[in-house]
XYZ file of C-alpha atoms in Angstrom:
367
model
C 136.865 102.206 96.228
C 135.506 105.476 95.175
C 131.714 105.630 93.846
C 132.575 108.625 91.921
C 135.155 107.132 89.629
C 133.258 103.672 89.017
C 132.283 103.532 85.244
C 129.237 103.283 84.122
C 127.852 101.718 80.781
C 124.979 103.429 79.224
C 123.821 100.607 76.145
C 127.223 100.074 74.792
C 128.967 102.907 76.113
C 131.057 102.741 79.185
C 132.043 106.010 80.545
C 135.286 106.241 82.880
C 133.674 107.922 85.956
C 130.808 109.846 87.033
C 132.010 113.113 87.260
C 130.992 115.099 84.201
C 130.827 118.452 82.638
C 127.723 120.250 82.097
C 127.111 122.157 78.785
C 127.942 125.812 79.228
C 127.696 128.741 76.997
C 130.734 130.112 75.840
C 128.964 132.844 73.294
C 132.230 133.091 71.398
C 131.498 131.851 68.029
C 131.267 134.132 64.883
C 128.342 135.668 64.403
C 127.701 135.732 60.798
C 129.767 134.903 57.901
C 130.843 131.459 56.750
C 132.038 130.211 59.898
C 129.092 131.248 61.864
C 128.252 129.280 64.683
C 131.096 127.197 64.366
C 133.470 126.164 67.002
C 137.137 127.755 66.846
C 140.383 127.646 68.970
C 138.325 128.958 72.133
C 136.058 126.004 72.134
C 138.729 123.809 71.726
C 140.892 124.857 74.649
C 137.474 125.419 76.773
C 136.796 121.398 76.231
C 139.987 120.184 75.758
C 141.026 121.171 79.338
C 138.790 119.584 80.773
C 139.295 116.163 78.887
C 143.131 116.178 80.012
C 141.702 117.187 83.462
C 140.098 113.621 83.780
C 136.515 114.587 83.284
C 134.815 111.170 82.234
C 132.345 112.598 79.956
C 131.698 116.445 78.406
C 128.636 117.903 77.198
C 129.439 120.640 74.747
C 127.642 123.777 75.088
C 123.940 124.138 73.777
C 124.227 124.318 70.260
C 121.593 125.819 68.334
C 119.796 123.361 65.401
C 119.066 126.314 63.480
C 120.276 130.063 63.149
C 116.979 131.188 65.038
C 117.470 128.699 67.762
C 120.517 130.221 68.853
C 120.614 131.873 72.533
C 122.758 134.743 71.283
C 124.316 135.496 67.888
C 127.539 134.143 69.059
C 126.177 130.604 69.698
C 127.494 127.259 68.249
C 125.175 125.987 65.676
C 125.009 122.074 63.804
C 122.787 123.534 60.991
C 125.671 122.923 57.981
C 128.564 120.969 56.973
C 130.956 123.805 58.296
C 129.880 123.265 61.800
C 129.935 119.674 61.482
C 133.844 119.584 60.140
C 134.985 122.234 62.905
C 133.755 119.699 65.806
C 135.572 116.832 64.326
C 138.856 118.306 65.877
C 137.676 118.378 69.259
C 136.138 115.082 69.347
C 138.965 113.648 68.404
C 140.812 114.953 70.884
C 138.614 114.262 73.475
C 138.412 110.748 72.430
C 142.019 110.647 72.740
C 142.487 111.714 76.337
C 139.719 108.651 77.411
C 136.719 111.195 77.777
C 133.414 110.749 75.998
C 132.244 113.635 74.026
C 128.832 114.517 73.856
C 126.773 117.901 72.854
C 123.616 119.250 73.872
C 121.425 120.083 70.924
C 118.919 123.131 71.470
C 116.511 125.535 70.194
C 116.411 128.736 72.574
C 112.412 129.646 71.511
C 111.331 132.723 72.903
C 114.547 133.122 74.622
C 116.592 133.989 71.541
C 118.120 136.934 70.154
C 119.994 138.098 73.346
C 123.252 139.607 73.866
C 126.327 137.783 75.360
C 126.106 137.859 79.450
C 128.735 140.421 79.775
C 127.232 142.720 77.156
C 124.268 144.797 78.513
C 123.635 142.176 81.007
C 122.639 139.790 78.156
C 119.573 141.680 77.297
C 117.695 140.957 74.545
C 118.717 142.314 70.820
C 115.481 142.781 68.981
C 114.777 142.141 65.357
C 115.531 145.593 64.079
C 118.859 145.582 65.989
C 122.445 144.256 64.381
C 122.351 140.416 64.472
C 118.893 140.503 65.961
C 115.867 138.241 65.097
C 112.098 137.449 65.892
C 112.155 134.779 68.194
C 109.474 131.651 67.874
C 107.815 130.172 70.929
C 104.514 127.539 71.256
C 102.603 130.957 72.169
C 103.079 134.810 71.650
C 104.263 135.339 74.848
C 107.431 137.608 75.716
C 110.117 136.286 78.247
C 110.189 139.312 80.159
C 109.965 142.756 79.956
C 111.974 144.356 77.005
C 111.966 141.379 75.202
C 110.487 141.055 71.685
C 106.971 138.927 71.605
C 107.636 135.755 69.682
C 105.844 134.460 67.007
C 103.489 131.865 67.514
C 104.523 128.496 65.815
C 101.991 126.743 63.475
C 101.586 123.064 63.359
C 103.549 122.792 60.328
C 106.254 125.513 61.957
C 106.512 122.752 64.623
C 107.311 119.850 62.493
C 110.194 121.625 60.590
C 111.652 121.970 64.349
C 111.562 118.516 64.963
C 113.141 117.848 61.701
C 115.855 120.251 62.521
C 116.369 118.424 65.867
C 116.976 115.371 63.855
C 119.110 116.664 61.490
C 121.335 118.149 63.879
C 121.345 114.824 65.442
C 122.616 113.435 62.581
C 125.480 116.038 62.111
C 126.358 115.679 66.005
C 127.255 111.484 65.053
C 129.043 112.805 61.464
C 131.517 115.143 63.784
C 132.169 112.378 66.096
C 129.918 112.738 69.233
C 129.415 109.573 71.305
C 126.229 111.184 73.016
C 123.730 113.582 72.213
C 121.617 115.644 74.759
C 118.423 117.110 73.883
C 117.842 120.604 75.741
C 114.504 120.655 77.100
C 115.181 122.947 80.246
C 115.953 126.514 81.231
C 112.512 127.867 79.562
C 113.872 127.240 75.904
C 111.713 126.115 73.198
C 111.204 122.326 74.437
C 110.662 123.687 78.157
C 108.124 126.457 76.634
C 105.965 123.657 75.287
C 105.975 121.292 78.446
C 105.092 124.038 80.842
C 101.220 125.532 80.770
C 102.977 128.872 82.245
C 104.287 129.456 78.608
C 102.379 127.343 76.557
C 98.756 128.848 75.898
C 97.748 127.003 72.865
C 94.317 124.851 72.363
C 95.290 122.553 69.460
C 97.261 119.214 69.638
C 100.435 121.074 70.900
C 98.912 122.544 73.849
C 96.289 122.408 76.859
C 96.646 118.594 78.404
C 99.825 117.174 79.753
C 99.417 114.474 76.767
C 99.699 117.830 74.240
C 102.315 119.564 75.954
C 104.788 116.881 75.848
C 103.890 115.753 72.412
C 106.365 118.390 70.698
C 109.388 117.099 73.061
C 108.357 113.507 72.513
C 108.378 114.089 68.789
C 111.729 115.502 69.026
C 113.320 112.319 71.275
C 111.871 109.864 68.274
C 113.465 112.294 65.780
C 116.689 112.104 67.147
C 116.654 108.511 68.470
C 115.822 107.636 65.001
C 119.364 108.848 63.596
C 121.009 108.254 66.692
C 122.720 104.581 66.853
C 121.171 101.956 69.101
C 124.360 101.327 70.872
C 124.613 104.829 72.228
C 122.619 106.532 74.608
C 120.546 109.517 74.192
C 120.430 112.156 77.234
C 117.280 114.738 78.172
C 117.894 117.711 80.248
C 114.789 119.070 82.035
C 113.953 121.477 84.356
C 112.462 119.658 86.815
C 110.346 122.512 88.307
C 109.306 125.958 87.129
C 109.613 126.736 91.134
C 105.728 128.411 90.791
C 104.074 125.749 92.595
C 106.717 125.373 95.448
C 105.795 129.189 96.309
C 102.302 128.902 97.947
C 101.814 132.540 97.296
C 102.326 132.247 93.801
C 98.718 130.852 92.079
C 100.523 130.561 88.430
C 100.406 126.902 86.727
C 104.035 125.724 85.756
C 105.622 122.579 85.382
C 105.876 120.477 88.477
C 108.429 118.035 90.089
C 105.022 115.346 89.974
C 105.240 116.394 86.109
C 108.893 115.601 85.746
C 108.437 112.088 87.141
C 105.603 110.922 85.046
C 107.715 112.618 81.654
C 110.803 110.624 82.681
C 108.584 107.172 82.630
C 107.463 108.435 78.999
C 111.063 109.481 78.292
C 112.422 106.241 78.965
C 109.887 104.495 76.693
C 110.749 106.499 73.942
C 114.532 105.489 74.302
C 116.070 108.223 76.605
C 118.850 106.671 78.849
C 119.732 109.652 81.203
C 117.539 112.604 82.593
C 120.031 115.730 83.101
C 117.731 117.209 86.238
C 118.167 120.869 86.438
C 115.030 123.458 87.487
C 114.045 127.158 86.736
C 114.479 129.496 83.908
C 111.172 129.674 82.704
C 109.489 132.208 84.802
C 111.788 134.973 85.243
C 110.410 136.160 88.553
C 109.961 132.789 90.339
C 111.275 132.486 93.734
C 113.951 129.788 93.885
C 116.029 128.400 96.971
C 119.199 127.822 96.281
C 122.174 126.081 98.420
C 124.706 123.456 97.885
C 123.179 120.426 95.684
C 119.683 122.049 96.123
C 118.687 120.377 92.611
C 119.743 116.922 93.755
C 116.489 116.097 95.714
C 114.723 116.322 92.273
C 117.222 114.067 90.764
C 116.902 111.538 93.446
C 113.125 111.439 93.069
C 113.294 110.951 89.499
C 115.817 108.120 89.698
C 113.489 106.417 92.449
C 110.119 106.855 90.992
C 110.970 106.394 87.417
C 113.879 103.944 86.956
C 115.661 106.116 84.603
C 119.140 107.140 85.340
C 119.465 110.866 86.249
C 122.368 113.002 86.435
C 122.382 115.654 89.429
C 123.315 119.590 88.872
C 123.455 122.455 90.726
C 126.292 124.383 93.327
C 128.036 120.731 93.540
C 131.486 122.196 94.239
C 133.430 119.830 96.394
C 134.615 116.004 95.954
C 133.420 114.646 98.913
C 130.036 116.281 98.246
C 129.632 114.708 94.680
C 130.957 111.205 95.954
C 128.481 111.149 98.637
C 125.644 111.642 95.806
C 126.706 108.834 94.212
C 127.512 106.284 96.680
C 123.795 107.246 98.564
C 122.214 106.407 95.069
C 120.858 110.117 94.890
C 121.920 109.928 91.085
C 124.144 107.896 88.359
C 126.416 111.144 87.865
C 127.303 114.574 88.768
C 127.319 117.434 86.324
C 129.540 120.349 87.147
C 129.271 123.810 85.647
C 130.937 126.670 87.272
C 132.956 124.321 89.248
C 134.973 123.002 86.265
C 135.243 126.951 85.101
C 137.254 127.565 87.984
C 138.872 124.301 88.070
C 139.350 122.595 84.853
C 141.402 119.496 86.736
C 138.800 119.068 89.170
C 138.836 115.549 88.514
C 142.129 114.933 89.100
C 142.086 116.514 92.439
C 139.004 114.685 93.443
C 140.362 111.609 92.349
C 143.484 112.422 94.715
C 141.198 113.468 97.699
C 138.964 110.475 97.577
C 141.761 108.119 97.034
C 141.008 106.891 93.417
C 143.396 106.422 90.571
C 142.526 107.812 87.041
C 144.983 108.378 84.061
C 146.997 111.490 83.863
C 148.173 112.912 80.536
C 152.208 111.447 80.530
C 153.009 115.228 79.880
C 151.568 115.952 83.394
C 152.774 112.908 85.193
C 155.502 115.063 87.035
C 152.890 117.047 88.900
C 151.083 113.950 90.360
């Protein structure tokens, strides 16, 4: 038996296997007009192809809780009924293939208002430019040279963003999603609050660990309040800013120790799985990469907090993914770029590992 193709049950939801699709922005929604932020044909085929390929759970890309929360003007959103209705076509199809549909709800914070990555290398779209807007953040610290200085959120505005996450989760449920993932990683708004590198506040949302995690936990509570008890909620985290790992860098950032501590807090607040990534908050951090380079962070969280974890990062081979699950390093693996290259990776992995998974009858002659 293959560990990778064993089902896993979270709350009352059973996912058919442990090979999942990580959320990957497609930058392909309309930037304005009545269909702004709504998924279209590109998003349908992108997600549907991985479902017919056998992926057990698919997380739709970072989907903004408000227009200002988009990474780029071309991102998906869940702030109106048009977007909610457009997602139903996708979730219905994924369920029909036996795949669990999930969605990542997000706010880009100071990294908002950027170009698509294939235009000007994804550089900033400044507020004075077409489709540009002023980003917001816990503190008025720009992401990098050339980026706009974000407006520092007031306490009242922070509470408005908490409510936006809750409203987006309610829409996600209405759209047919069975998993909601809160995006707290990669230098976006929640990560900016968590890390002392980007959070310079001196009020109840800054300074101490308890204050810096306050916004994240309020968001979790708002989402969990509208999400059914029988369905799971995930949280994606950057387990480290990769600052303390570099002894030559004196800057203070979010650490692996913080992540383990926070995982315990998240578990108490009703989070069911920690989708464990790293980096994205400090643009000049020195990151040591390699196959499975982020897996040890997930493994540590799983062992020290008891929270289920997903492992990500340069996982590209079936036997590599199998070993991660079989060795107890993670409860699931989430593939990104490998699934862009190979939409039917799950089918291929099943054949290599001697597992049997359903194949669409239209494709049976290829088996």
